[in-house]
Coordinates of C-alpha atoms and ligand atoms in Angstrom, one line a residue:
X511 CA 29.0 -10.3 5.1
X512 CA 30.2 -9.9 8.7
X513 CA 30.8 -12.1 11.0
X514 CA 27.5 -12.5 12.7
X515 CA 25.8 -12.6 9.6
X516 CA 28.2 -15.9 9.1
X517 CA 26.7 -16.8 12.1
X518 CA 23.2 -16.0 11.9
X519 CA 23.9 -18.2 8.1
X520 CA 25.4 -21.5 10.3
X521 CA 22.7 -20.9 12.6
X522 CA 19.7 -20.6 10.6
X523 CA 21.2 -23.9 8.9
X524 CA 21.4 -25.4 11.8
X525 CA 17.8 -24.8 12.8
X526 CA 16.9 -26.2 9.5
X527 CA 18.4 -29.4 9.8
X528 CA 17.0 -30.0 13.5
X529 CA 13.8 -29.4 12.0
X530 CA 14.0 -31.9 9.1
X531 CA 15.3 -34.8 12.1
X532 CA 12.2 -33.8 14.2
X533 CA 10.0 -34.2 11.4
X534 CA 11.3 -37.5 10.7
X535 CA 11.7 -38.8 13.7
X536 CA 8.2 -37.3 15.3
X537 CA 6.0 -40.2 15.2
X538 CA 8.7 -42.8 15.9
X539 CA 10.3 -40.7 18.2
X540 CA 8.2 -38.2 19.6
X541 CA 10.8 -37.5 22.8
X542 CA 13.9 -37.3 20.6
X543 CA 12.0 -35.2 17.9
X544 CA 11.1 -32.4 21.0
X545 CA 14.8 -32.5 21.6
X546 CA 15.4 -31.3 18.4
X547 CA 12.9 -28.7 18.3
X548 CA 14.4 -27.6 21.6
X549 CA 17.9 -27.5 20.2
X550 CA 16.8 -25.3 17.6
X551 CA 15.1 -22.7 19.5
X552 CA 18.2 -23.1 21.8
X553 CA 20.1 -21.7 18.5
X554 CA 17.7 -19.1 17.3
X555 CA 17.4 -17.5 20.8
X556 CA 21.3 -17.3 21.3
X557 CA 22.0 -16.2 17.8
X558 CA 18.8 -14.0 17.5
X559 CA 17.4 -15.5 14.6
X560 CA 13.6 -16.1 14.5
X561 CA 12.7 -19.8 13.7
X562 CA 10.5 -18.3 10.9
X563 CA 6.5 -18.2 11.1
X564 CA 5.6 -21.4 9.5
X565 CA 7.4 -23.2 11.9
X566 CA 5.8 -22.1 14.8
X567 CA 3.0 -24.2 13.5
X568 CA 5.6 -27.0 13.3
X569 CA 5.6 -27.4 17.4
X570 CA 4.6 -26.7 20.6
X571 CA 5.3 -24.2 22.1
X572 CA 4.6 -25.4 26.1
X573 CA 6.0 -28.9 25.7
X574 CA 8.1 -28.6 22.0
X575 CA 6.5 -31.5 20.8
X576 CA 6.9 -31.9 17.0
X577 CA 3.6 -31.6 15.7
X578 CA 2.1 -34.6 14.0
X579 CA -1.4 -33.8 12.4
X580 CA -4.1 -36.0 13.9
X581 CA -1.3 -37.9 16.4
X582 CA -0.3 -35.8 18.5
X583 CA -2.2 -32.3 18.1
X584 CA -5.6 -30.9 16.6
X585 CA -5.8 -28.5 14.4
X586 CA -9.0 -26.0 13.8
X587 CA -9.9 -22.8 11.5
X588 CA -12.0 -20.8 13.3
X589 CA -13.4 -18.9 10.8
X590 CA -15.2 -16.0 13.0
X591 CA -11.9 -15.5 14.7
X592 CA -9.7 -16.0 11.4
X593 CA -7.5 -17.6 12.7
X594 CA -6.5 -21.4 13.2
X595 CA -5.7 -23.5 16.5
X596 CA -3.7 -26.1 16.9
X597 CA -3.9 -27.9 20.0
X598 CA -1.1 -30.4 21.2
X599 CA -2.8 -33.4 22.7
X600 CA 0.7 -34.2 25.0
X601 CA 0.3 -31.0 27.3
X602 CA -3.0 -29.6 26.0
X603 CA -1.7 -26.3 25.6
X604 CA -3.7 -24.6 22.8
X605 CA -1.9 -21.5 20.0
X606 CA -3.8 -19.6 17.7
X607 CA -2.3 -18.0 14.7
X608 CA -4.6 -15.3 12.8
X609 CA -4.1 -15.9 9.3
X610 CA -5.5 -12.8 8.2
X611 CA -2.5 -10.7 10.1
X612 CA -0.3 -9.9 7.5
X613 CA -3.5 -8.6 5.0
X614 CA -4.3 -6.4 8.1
X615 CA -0.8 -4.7 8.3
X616 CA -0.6 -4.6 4.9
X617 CA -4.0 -2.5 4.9
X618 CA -2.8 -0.5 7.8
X619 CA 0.2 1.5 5.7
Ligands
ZN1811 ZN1 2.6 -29.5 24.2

C-alpha cells in the first residue's frame, strides 16, 4: 500500500467514526450531529473517497442533517418509480434513490 491508500484508510476511518457520533448524537443533538456529517464529507471530498451509498440515506444532503426516521425526515417507497424518498423535514429538501439501479446495470452487461 502507498501512501495515499494510507490515507484514503485514515480517512475512510475517519468518516466512520463521524458517522457513528452523528448517529448518536442526532436526536439530542441535531446541530452538533450535522457538524459531523459535514466533517466527514469535508474528508471524503479532500481525500476522494466516496462516503459509500448507504450513507447517503444516512443525511441530508441540502442542510446535512443526520437523519432520524420519523423526527426529523420522511421516508417513502414509491413503488411505480422504484425508488424511495426521503424527505428531511429541517429544510424540506426531498432525495430519491432508485433501488432497482444496480439490477439495471447489472442487466445492461
Ligand atoms: Zn435538510
Amino acid at each position: 500500500m502507498g501512501k495515499k491508500d494510507d490515507e484514503k484508510a485514515i480517512a475512510k476511518e475517519r468518516i466512520a467514526i463521524l458517522f457513528e457520533l452523528g448517529k448518536k448524537c442526532a436526536k439530542k443533538e441535531p446541530k452538533l450531529a450535522a457538524r459531523y456529517v459535514l466533517l466527514a464529507k469535508k474528508i471524503g471530498m479532500r481525500y476522494n473517497v466516496s462516503l459509500g451509498r448507504e450513507s447517503k440515506k444516512l443525511f441530508c444532503r441540502n442542510c446535512f442533517a443526520y437523519f432520524v426516521p420519523g423526527a426529523n425526515c420522511r421516508v417513502r417507497t414509491l413503488s411505480d418509480k422504484q425508488s424511495v424518498s426521503i424527505k428531511c423535514l429541517s429544510c424540506n429538501f426531498q432525495a430519491y434513490f432508485p433501488y432497482i439501479k444496480e439490477k439495471m446495470k447489472r442487466k445492461e452487461n
